[in-house]
Each structure stands twice: as structure tokens, then as C-alpha cells.
């Protein structure tokens, strides 16, 4: 408890069990009375503890903490660990373990957690003796939060939990073999600046690294000085406000039309804190071959991994962006930026207007998201599950402030949304938290309504119900001859479920009632579920089919 306190931990998401009971007994005193310094949030499933910790970390910028027992308690966290690793989310998972004398005997609820977690975490370690606790915890938090953030797993055998030693605080802020913040090479910065200053059609690709590095203002200064249009990855959406004049939309398979096509026309491509995911690049063999690529990233392993770079700036973008900006010439790329507008207009006519302002028929996901975005507060946090709900929500929500999006990007974890939204309410208690879910993802962690009930977490839950696993259904329709193999869903009565948990609820089937229903949801104190009956075959567009070139984006099916 003292080691966690020394790291500034305020909130712990967890679920007790036999092998972690000594820690929970100690926690008892630190959550009440004079010693109180932690809030412990009892989740209903260990996977939810990790997703809640992720949501907390995403909006607060702090390290999320999950506390669980051994065996199935520990293995239940692995999806969240892998999710945090893919999305560079700082998190520490502390799991109980059988005593070291029982290791390897197949003792009750024993599992080799360090071995299992090692490939999907930034560091995993077994604390075998009490004297190692302070050092291991400090090292864990240093690794989780520094450099490119990520999850750390601490395996805590029972004997180390009950041994007694004199408390000696430890502070780890240096590891010889671990270079968290590479030294900025000024000669490389000069090379990058030269290319940008010569560019006629520059394009920036902004990723979550800008958010993780707290470099949002540095990004604006960089873009504005050189007049560079910028696309954003899904996880980087709130790194640049939606209404910024240089924002040209979302990158990727279901991103905006103009910015995806212009990746194939730019002469200098500047990637900032992003990893050239396959969902952004499409066919790598043809991706941006005409462009000189400048890649700014803190993680050297991302350089040339997918896309060959002309200049690689390996450093923290909080440091590299200002250094680069200082060497840039004031520029205006008016004609280049204007060339985006005709493509934007085409997308608006063919995709956006029909999606957000349909004239007839059942409700569409785009119009629900747009209607919520119009009424949500400027500092609202968007949380999504995975699937069509995620793609529509990220496309049509509005981002005004930093750290305004929580979504599972790399791993694409269904069930992420509800617990991540709980975590977000604790990480940003003064901000409105709106969570969009499909009927499939909602049911994957639906037990967390119990956590919401107990904590009265003010999550505004929008269930986009089309009675399908919608994203898979869309792919089946497009690429599998409309053979809908096990994607149709028979759903429960969500009204009765909401009533059972004492959570406010309303269903909307008529768009004439949508605005009022959203207003009621957003102005009701505490949690609320708004279920929207969506057209069953609502499709996400635009779309770059898998394996196709990024400029072969489809505006219609």
C-alpha cells in the first residue's frame, strides 16, 4: 500500500480472491479512516478491471491499476493487458500467486502468469520476497508510464505478501538497459526540416503519440507555421480539435475520403506518433510510394517496420516537434489544401448527409452519433465499444479537448466500452462520459452494470441495437455472398435489465423523439441507458476493402 501511495495511485480497479487476500486485507485500512488514500472500485469481472484501468489512464494521463487474484483471476486480465500493449496504455496489473514453495506443483489456482504475460506486456515480473516489493512496484510504474507507455504485470506470491520487513521506500527512475527517452539528433531534425521546407504538398499523419506525449500545443504550432494539412488516426482524433482549419479528417479503412486519397498524392508525408497500422495504409506495396516519408516516434522499433522512411526522428514528440518547428519556414500551401475540398464535398453528398440526416426509414447510427455530439458538452469524452458503433462514433463525434477518446484500436476488443467508460468517469470526474455500444459488445461486459449501479458512475450509455453483429454482417454482405453465418442476434429486453440495476432507460424507435431523448439522457444525474433501434443493414462508409490500395476507397456499396 505504501509503495502504491508513493507512486501517486488514487484509484484501484479490482476483484478479490484467495491468493491476493493479504493485500486486500491491507487495502481495507487504506480505503477508510485516517489512512484513506485510495478508492477501490469493485468490478464484476477481472477483464473489466483492466479495461476500466485503461479508460482511467486514457483520460487522466496517469497509470491505471488493476488488482486481482491468481489463476483465473489473473488470466482474465490478459485480454486487457494485450489491449493496453497494442494501444500503448500505461497500466499496472498486480495479481496474486501461490507461495513460491508451491510453484510448479499445479497448486490450486496456480498459473505461470509471468510466462503467459511476457509476450503481451512491456514488463512482467514475479515478486518473490517482501524485501523486493518497494523496488518492483516503483520499477513497474516507471516502465509503464515512461517512453512509449504500456502495461506491466506483477505476479505476487502469497509468501511475499505475508512476510514482514521494515519499510524502505525505493524510487526507480533509471534502468541501464532501458532507454525511455532517446536523445534528439539535431542533424536528423535539420534533414526533416529541409524536406518539409521544400515540400509543395505536405501531409501530416497524427497519432496517439501526440496525446501520450502531451504535445497537442506543439503539434498545432508545427502545423500552423508550415500550413500543413493533418489527418488523424482513430486513437489520435482528439490530438487536434475537430474544428481546427488544418484538420482534414480521420485516416484509415473507414476514415475520410479526401485524406485517404491525398496520402497517394502528397510529396512529403510526416507521420507523428503513429505506427502505420494496416488499417491506415491498406496495401503496403502501393502505399505513398510517391512521397518522402518523415517518421517521428519515440519507439525505434516502429521505424521502417511497415513503411520505409526517408528521415526517422526517434525522440519524444514533446521535444522533437518544437525543434523541428524552429527550423521551418513560414509557408502557405493554399492550392494543396484547397484540393481536399472537392473530395470532402463528394463524401459529404454521398455519405455524410445521408448518414446523419436521413429523410425516412429506421434510425441510422450516424444520425444518432451526430445528434448526441450536437448536445454533448465541449469537453465530453467519447468511449466506444468495437464494431460499427465504434466506426460511426469516431467518425461523427466532435473533439474539442485533448484526451477525449477511449476506444480499443489495435486489438479491437469487444466488451471494452462499458468498463472503459466506468474508468473514464473516475479519471475525469468533471467531464461528461458518453459510451456508444452495439448490442453485441454491450452484452460482452453487461455484468459491469453492477459496478455502475454500486458506484453510480454517470456513464451515458447509447446502445445502437440492430440485432446483428453489424460489422461482421457488413463484411459477409460485401465479401461473402451475403451468407450471414451466425451474426443475427436474439437480444434480451434491455429495459428490464436497466430496471434490475436501477439505471435510467429510454428506447427510441422514431427519429422525431431522438433529440428529446438525448437531452433527457445527458441532463439526468447518474447513469443512463438510451437504446436506439437501428436499421438492421446500416453500413459504415467510406470503406477501403482489405488488401486494396488506400486510394481505392468506396463511397457506396
XYZ file of C-alpha atoms in Angstrom:
557
model
C 0.000 0.000 0.000
C 2.836 2.394 0.813
C 4.540 1.593 -2.498
C 1.350 2.350 -4.425
C 0.848 5.509 -2.387
C 4.384 6.619 -3.273
C 3.511 6.311 -6.971
C 0.525 8.637 -6.594
C -2.119 5.951 -7.083
C -5.598 7.161 -6.215
C -7.931 4.616 -7.804
C -7.685 0.811 -7.977
C -9.993 -1.419 -10.012
C -10.105 -4.929 -8.681
C -11.676 -8.206 -7.639
C -10.518 -10.103 -4.523
C -9.706 -13.798 -4.175
C -7.785 -16.236 -2.023
C -4.265 -15.656 -3.342
C -4.497 -11.867 -3.056
C -6.386 -11.744 0.254
C -3.451 -10.437 2.359
C -3.163 -7.448 0.031
C -6.903 -6.826 0.180
C -6.771 -7.007 3.963
C -4.110 -4.290 3.955
C -6.142 -2.297 1.441
C -9.057 -2.235 3.895
C -7.283 0.317 6.112
C -6.184 2.467 3.160
C -9.699 2.981 1.827
C -11.237 4.398 5.008
C -10.468 6.384 8.119
C -7.296 8.373 8.735
C -5.196 6.281 6.342
C -7.621 6.631 3.439
C -5.781 7.428 0.224
C -7.289 5.004 -2.329
C -10.667 4.435 -3.890
C -11.186 0.771 -4.709
C -13.743 0.032 -7.414
C -15.133 -3.499 -7.198
C -15.740 -4.654 -10.768
C -17.762 -7.744 -11.665
C -15.109 -9.441 -13.830
C -11.316 -9.176 -13.883
C -11.215 -8.330 -17.588
C -13.337 -5.305 -16.748
C -10.782 -4.248 -14.126
C -8.142 -3.886 -16.832
C -10.439 -2.091 -19.295
C -11.559 0.279 -16.522
C -7.899 0.914 -15.696
C -7.307 1.623 -19.398
C -10.172 4.114 -19.550
C -8.875 5.786 -16.403
C -5.382 6.058 -17.876
C -6.533 7.339 -21.269
C -8.380 10.359 -19.923
C -6.221 11.152 -16.885
C -2.752 10.552 -18.304
C -1.935 8.557 -15.149
C -1.179 4.850 -14.752
C -4.252 2.662 -14.392
C -4.132 -0.028 -11.693
C -5.869 -3.422 -11.545
C -5.693 -5.783 -8.553
C -6.766 -9.427 -8.933
C -6.197 -12.918 -7.611
C -4.224 -15.797 -9.098
C -5.178 -18.405 -11.704
C -8.406 -17.486 -13.500
C -8.401 -14.053 -11.903
C -5.022 -13.364 -13.466
C -5.748 -14.980 -16.835
C -8.989 -12.992 -17.087
C -6.877 -9.840 -17.211
C -4.824 -10.937 -20.222
C -7.187 -9.513 -22.857
C -6.901 -6.120 -21.194
C -3.127 -6.459 -20.938
C -2.863 -7.249 -24.651
C -5.245 -4.396 -25.447
C -3.145 -1.938 -23.429
C 0.032 -3.177 -25.109
C -1.373 -2.642 -28.599
C -2.663 0.824 -27.717
C 0.301 1.980 -25.574
C -1.819 2.464 -22.445
C 0.037 2.763 -19.111
C -1.285 0.165 -16.699
C -0.033 -1.973 -13.807
C -1.754 -5.282 -13.079
C -0.989 -6.809 -9.675
C -2.048 -10.444 -9.406
C -1.876 -12.866 -6.501
C 0.048 -16.120 -6.842
C 0.577 -19.274 -4.828
C 3.557 -19.260 -2.465
C 6.928 -19.868 -4.130
C 7.218 -23.222 -2.346
C 4.160 -24.403 -4.273
C 5.183 -23.121 -7.686
C 5.327 -25.859 -10.287
C 3.134 -28.257 -8.300
C -0.133 -27.439 -10.077
C -1.388 -25.945 -6.831
C -4.947 -24.644 -6.666
C -5.307 -21.628 -8.991
C -1.655 -21.668 -9.998
C -0.694 -20.423 -13.465
C 2.622 -19.232 -14.914
C 1.489 -15.627 -15.198
C 4.922 -14.162 -15.924
C 5.405 -16.609 -18.782
C 1.946 -16.028 -20.202
C 2.069 -12.229 -19.873
C 5.617 -11.643 -21.088
C 4.858 -11.517 -24.849
C 1.909 -9.141 -24.413
C 3.241 -6.744 -21.779
C 6.009 -4.187 -21.507
C 7.408 -5.995 -18.456
C 6.257 -8.903 -16.306
C 7.899 -9.832 -13.018
C 7.363 -12.100 -10.029
C 7.854 -10.510 -6.598
C 9.245 -13.497 -4.698
C 10.113 -11.806 -1.371
C 8.698 -8.912 0.653
C 12.005 -7.042 0.510
C 11.512 -6.687 -3.271
C 8.041 -5.118 -3.114
C 9.007 -1.425 -2.983
C 11.598 -1.787 -5.758
C 9.346 -3.869 -8.020
C 6.369 -1.536 -7.692
C 8.447 1.571 -8.381
C 10.117 -0.087 -11.371
C 6.745 -1.253 -12.666
C 5.273 2.250 -12.632
C 8.412 3.760 -14.160
C 8.297 1.298 -17.050
C 4.521 1.614 -17.506
C 4.463 5.414 -17.733
C 7.800 6.277 -19.362
C 8.814 6.319 -23.011
C 6.173 4.577 -25.075
C 3.727 3.634 -22.303
C 2.328 0.160 -21.818
C 1.103 -2.477 -19.371
C 3.225 -4.102 -16.669
C 2.236 -7.292 -14.844
C 3.395 -8.028 -11.285
C 2.961 -11.621 -10.070
C 2.814 -11.586 -6.258
C 3.264 -14.949 -4.491
C 1.449 -15.319 -1.209
C 4.577 -15.795 0.897
C 5.881 -12.365 -0.180
C 2.532 -10.860 0.825
C 2.717 -12.110 4.422
C 6.429 -11.718 5.163
C 7.290 -8.795 7.446
C 10.139 -6.343 6.851
C 10.993 -2.774 7.787
C 9.578 -0.401 5.181
C 12.199 1.192 2.969
C 10.876 3.301 0.100
C 12.502 2.858 -3.297
C 12.458 5.126 -6.321
C 13.341 3.704 -9.717
C 13.890 6.350 -12.381
C 16.672 4.753 -14.378
C 17.211 1.303 -15.874
C 20.542 0.765 -17.584
C 19.223 -1.385 -20.432
C 16.086 0.697 -20.984
C 16.260 3.999 -22.887
C 12.835 5.525 -22.340
C 13.602 8.868 -23.988
C 16.066 8.665 -26.902
C 18.370 11.634 -27.355
C 17.234 14.004 -30.070
C 19.618 14.124 -33.043
C 19.733 17.721 -34.293
C 21.270 16.710 -37.616
C 18.245 14.499 -38.269
C 15.928 17.372 -37.371
C 17.714 19.516 -39.948
C 17.175 16.837 -42.615
C 13.472 16.661 -41.777
C 13.099 20.439 -41.827
C 14.827 20.628 -45.215
C 12.342 18.173 -46.745
C 9.345 19.971 -45.264
C 10.593 23.378 -46.386
C 10.958 22.052 -49.943
C 7.540 20.368 -49.952
C 4.711 21.580 -52.161
C 2.158 19.024 -50.985
C 2.995 18.097 -47.355
C 0.626 15.943 -45.313
C 0.855 15.122 -41.599
C -0.487 11.921 -40.069
C -1.184 12.478 -36.378
C -1.330 9.531 -33.987
C -1.916 8.903 -30.316
C 1.761 9.549 -29.609
C 0.926 13.258 -29.580
C -1.612 12.664 -26.797
C 0.701 10.352 -24.865
C 3.498 12.931 -25.118
C 1.189 15.815 -24.134
C 2.334 17.607 -27.271
C -1.008 18.909 -28.521
C 0.056 22.565 -28.469
C 3.422 21.747 -30.023
C 1.567 19.952 -32.820
C -0.593 22.993 -33.562
C 2.434 25.288 -33.692
C 4.181 22.903 -36.098
C 1.206 22.549 -38.444
C 0.293 26.229 -38.433
C 3.776 27.530 -39.161
C 4.216 25.359 -42.255
C 0.499 25.310 -43.208
C 0.354 21.508 -43.256
C -2.989 19.684 -43.501
C -3.256 16.873 -40.958
C -5.148 13.598 -40.850
C -5.583 11.797 -37.545
C -5.595 8.134 -36.667
C -8.538 6.816 -34.670
C -6.594 6.959 -31.390
C -5.197 10.370 -32.301
C -8.541 12.026 -33.046
C -8.537 14.388 -30.078
C -4.887 15.390 -30.506
C -6.171 18.093 -32.883
C -9.613 19.678 -32.451
C -12.263 18.698 -34.994
C -12.797 22.339 -35.954
C -9.125 23.188 -36.498
C -8.703 24.567 -40.050
C -5.809 22.202 -40.795
C -7.696 19.108 -39.671
C -8.612 17.148 -42.811
C -10.242 14.169 -41.145
C -9.718 10.635 -39.928
C -7.304 8.215 -41.535
C -7.940 4.587 -42.206
C -10.234 1.954 -43.653
C -13.381 3.858 -42.624
C -11.837 7.310 -42.372
C -12.484 10.351 -44.502
C -12.294 10.191 -48.283
C -10.056 13.166 -49.069
C -7.246 12.496 -46.623
C -7.017 8.841 -47.635
C -6.751 9.692 -51.319
C -4.312 12.524 -50.692
C -1.893 10.134 -48.994
C -1.264 8.909 -52.528
C -0.650 12.449 -53.852
C 1.442 14.200 -51.199
C 5.144 14.736 -51.805
C 6.197 14.708 -48.135
C 4.406 12.545 -45.578
C 5.070 13.401 -41.925
C 3.980 10.658 -39.509
C 3.845 11.849 -35.885
C 3.417 9.306 -33.097
C 1.672 6.713 -35.228
C 2.651 3.211 -36.332
C 1.371 2.849 -39.915
C -1.251 0.267 -38.960
C -2.607 -1.917 -41.752
C -5.982 -0.244 -41.182
C -4.357 3.081 -42.158
C -2.109 2.042 -45.031
C -4.148 -0.529 -46.945
C -1.912 -2.303 -49.448
C 1.656 -1.566 -48.306
C 3.086 -2.355 -51.750
C 1.442 0.741 -53.199
C 1.162 2.988 -50.131
C 2.527 6.551 -50.550
C 5.313 5.445 -52.918
C 5.477 8.950 -54.407
C 6.205 10.592 -51.037
C 9.302 11.177 -48.980
C 8.350 9.871 -45.526
C 9.402 11.540 -42.285
C 8.571 9.475 -39.204
C 8.597 10.991 -35.690
C 8.262 8.338 -32.995
C 9.644 7.622 -29.547
C 9.842 3.887 -30.293
C 12.689 2.956 -32.634
C 11.085 -0.421 -33.364
C 8.300 1.327 -35.284
C 10.738 2.929 -37.730
C 10.742 1.137 -41.118
C 8.577 -1.633 -39.641
C 5.814 -1.165 -42.185
C 6.698 1.909 -44.261
C 10.210 2.809 -45.403
C 11.219 6.260 -44.158
C 13.436 8.919 -45.687
C 14.110 10.568 -42.325
C 13.484 8.988 -38.902
C 13.273 11.243 -35.847
C 13.442 8.939 -32.829
C 12.550 11.060 -29.817
C 9.691 12.259 -27.645
C 7.416 14.417 -29.836
C 7.168 16.916 -26.984
C 10.840 17.619 -27.734
C 11.105 16.840 -31.453
C 8.143 18.905 -32.672
C 9.356 22.268 -31.268
C 12.873 21.556 -32.508
C 11.503 20.885 -35.976
C 9.154 23.867 -35.918
C 12.028 26.213 -35.104
C 13.723 25.279 -38.403
C 10.629 25.567 -40.596
C 9.954 28.467 -42.910
C 6.596 30.215 -42.762
C 4.681 28.660 -45.625
C 1.308 28.674 -47.351
C 0.042 25.651 -49.239
C -3.291 27.135 -50.231
C -3.721 25.330 -53.537
C -2.841 21.970 -51.975
C -5.242 22.451 -49.089
C -7.998 23.631 -51.425
C -7.648 20.402 -53.399
C -9.085 18.478 -50.425
C -12.367 20.374 -50.561
C -13.839 18.858 -53.714
C -13.289 15.368 -52.311
C -14.740 16.444 -48.960
C -17.806 17.748 -50.788
C -18.223 14.444 -52.623
C -18.051 12.480 -49.372
C -20.489 14.852 -47.722
C -23.035 14.436 -50.526
C -22.716 10.692 -50.970
C -22.020 9.506 -47.409
C -22.233 12.034 -44.593
C -25.538 13.791 -45.286
C -27.434 10.540 -45.958
C -25.904 9.091 -42.766
C -26.645 11.945 -40.369
C -29.771 13.478 -41.939
C -31.814 10.627 -43.442
C -35.252 11.601 -44.639
C -37.082 8.356 -43.960
C -36.795 4.803 -42.694
C -35.403 3.482 -39.393
C -32.803 5.298 -37.345
C -29.194 5.200 -38.561
C -26.094 5.015 -36.375
C -24.570 8.134 -37.917
C -27.576 10.291 -37.137
C -27.678 9.082 -33.516
C -23.982 9.844 -33.002
C -24.310 13.228 -34.699
C -27.358 14.103 -32.601
C -25.530 13.185 -29.387
C -22.447 15.138 -30.477
C -24.571 18.245 -31.075
C -25.881 18.177 -27.486
C -22.831 16.867 -25.621
C -20.614 19.278 -23.724
C -17.443 20.518 -25.441
C -15.278 18.577 -23.001
C -17.204 15.318 -23.392
C -15.242 12.075 -23.525
C -16.211 9.593 -26.221
C -15.932 5.934 -25.252
C -16.799 3.229 -27.750
C -17.014 -0.487 -27.918
C -15.787 -2.231 -31.085
C -17.573 -2.697 -34.390
C -19.869 -0.463 -36.412
C -20.712 1.536 -33.275
C -17.020 2.400 -32.949
C -16.591 3.385 -36.582
C -19.682 5.572 -36.726
C -18.989 7.112 -33.307
C -15.382 8.031 -34.032
C -16.334 9.466 -37.436
C -19.213 11.679 -36.324
C -18.378 12.711 -32.771
C -16.769 16.136 -32.217
C -13.462 16.596 -30.389
C -12.682 19.909 -28.729
C -10.257 18.955 -25.960
C -7.292 16.635 -25.566
C -7.736 13.089 -24.227
C -11.331 12.923 -25.409
C -11.450 9.428 -26.895
C -11.259 5.944 -25.366
C -11.523 3.099 -27.837
C -9.821 -0.223 -28.478
C -7.748 0.403 -31.591
C -5.092 -2.226 -32.143
C -6.689 -5.270 -30.537
C -10.303 -4.379 -31.341
C -11.717 -5.775 -28.094
C -15.472 -6.202 -27.947
C -16.638 -5.616 -24.382
C -14.097 -2.817 -23.893
C -16.588 0.050 -23.932
C -18.649 -0.323 -20.768
C -15.788 -0.882 -18.266
C -13.552 1.677 -20.014
C -16.345 4.223 -19.604
C -16.505 3.439 -15.879
C -12.775 4.052 -15.638
C -13.115 7.293 -17.577
C -15.628 8.661 -15.064
C -13.031 8.213 -12.312
C -10.157 9.505 -14.441
C -12.077 12.631 -15.475
C -14.831 13.073 -12.867
C -15.770 16.557 -14.072
C -16.253 15.596 -17.725
C -19.290 14.106 -19.430
C -18.664 10.481 -20.497
C -20.701 9.096 -23.397
C -20.304 5.437 -24.335
C -21.540 4.042 -27.663
C -22.019 0.283 -27.877
C -23.544 -2.212 -30.238
C -25.903 -4.856 -28.908
C -23.123 -7.449 -29.240
C -20.359 -5.606 -27.395
C -22.766 -4.380 -24.692
C -23.562 -7.957 -23.728
C -19.893 -8.983 -23.530
C -19.393 -6.997 -20.319
C -23.002 -6.338 -19.372
C -22.298 -7.501 -15.814
C -20.478 -4.192 -15.275
C -23.863 -2.549 -14.952
C -23.490 -3.861 -11.402
C -20.353 -1.766 -10.954
C -22.154 1.242 -12.394
C -25.105 0.637 -10.052
C -22.859 0.401 -6.991
C -20.673 3.385 -7.866
C -23.403 5.432 -9.544
C -20.874 6.133 -12.291
C -22.503 8.780 -14.507
C -21.947 6.902 -17.766
C -24.314 7.873 -20.564
C -24.726 4.584 -22.465
C -26.033 4.621 -26.024
C -26.872 1.127 -27.283
C -27.094 1.060 -31.090
C -29.241 -2.036 -31.489
C -29.527 -3.564 -34.952
C -29.954 -7.177 -33.780
C -26.752 -8.106 -35.590
C -23.041 -8.365 -35.079
C -23.102 -5.499 -37.513
C -19.517 -5.184 -38.661
C -19.175 -8.896 -39.392
C -22.574 -8.826 -41.114
C -21.401 -5.960 -43.356
C -18.327 -7.945 -44.403
C -20.461 -11.031 -45.011
C -22.732 -8.982 -47.263
C -19.827 -7.411 -49.148
C -17.321 -10.246 -49.431
C -19.075 -13.499 -48.531
C -22.064 -13.518 -50.899
C -24.441 -12.260 -48.170
C -24.125 -15.554 -46.283
C -24.934 -14.271 -42.798
C -23.316 -17.031 -40.779
C -24.296 -16.608 -37.105
C -24.357 -12.815 -36.985
C -28.082 -12.390 -36.324
C -28.724 -11.878 -32.600
C -31.709 -12.527 -30.367
C -31.365 -9.849 -27.702
C -32.851 -9.547 -24.223
C -35.155 -6.801 -23.020
C -32.700 -4.067 -22.100
C -35.438 -2.120 -20.337
C -35.890 -4.923 -17.807
C -32.129 -5.224 -17.376
C -31.833 -1.478 -16.747
C -34.698 -1.691 -14.254
C -32.976 -4.542 -12.438
C -29.883 -2.404 -11.949
C -31.858 0.737 -11.114
C -30.475 2.621 -14.103
C -32.480 5.180 -16.094
C -33.595 3.953 -19.506
C -35.405 5.019 -22.643
C -35.832 3.388 -26.045
C -36.058 5.374 -29.269
C -37.575 3.954 -32.451
C -38.755 7.194 -34.069
C -36.307 9.933 -35.090
C -38.877 12.552 -34.088
C -38.214 11.557 -30.473
C -34.432 11.329 -30.740
C -33.421 14.869 -29.786
C -35.604 14.951 -26.673
C -34.443 11.506 -25.581
C -30.791 12.527 -25.887
C -31.427 15.702 -23.932
C -33.071 13.677 -21.161
C -30.133 11.241 -21.072
C -27.491 13.983 -20.900
C -29.315 16.015 -18.246
C -30.241 13.102 -15.973
C -27.958 12.730 -12.973
C -26.123 9.438 -12.766
C -26.002 6.592 -15.284
C -28.455 6.251 -18.151
C -29.105 3.791 -20.991
C -30.512 5.053 -24.288
C -31.394 2.202 -26.622
C -31.785 3.167 -30.273
C -33.431 0.792 -32.756
C -31.142 0.935 -35.793
C -31.776 -0.156 -39.355
C -30.512 -3.723 -39.491
C -28.411 -3.297 -42.616
C -26.864 0.083 -41.873
C -23.350 0.072 -43.380
C -20.209 2.022 -42.492
C -18.885 4.055 -45.418
C -16.495 5.078 -46.881
C -14.518 1.850 -46.860
C -11.204 0.686 -48.228
C -11.675 -3.064 -48.773
C -8.998 -5.194 -47.073
C -5.877 -5.605 -49.171
C -6.828 -2.788 -51.550
C -4.926 0.428 -52.184
C -5.749 3.288 -49.847
C -6.983 5.426 -52.766
C -9.458 2.721 -53.836
C -11.828 3.804 -51.110
C -15.510 3.071 -51.760
C -18.154 5.725 -51.177
C -21.010 3.348 -51.855
C -21.699 -0.372 -51.999
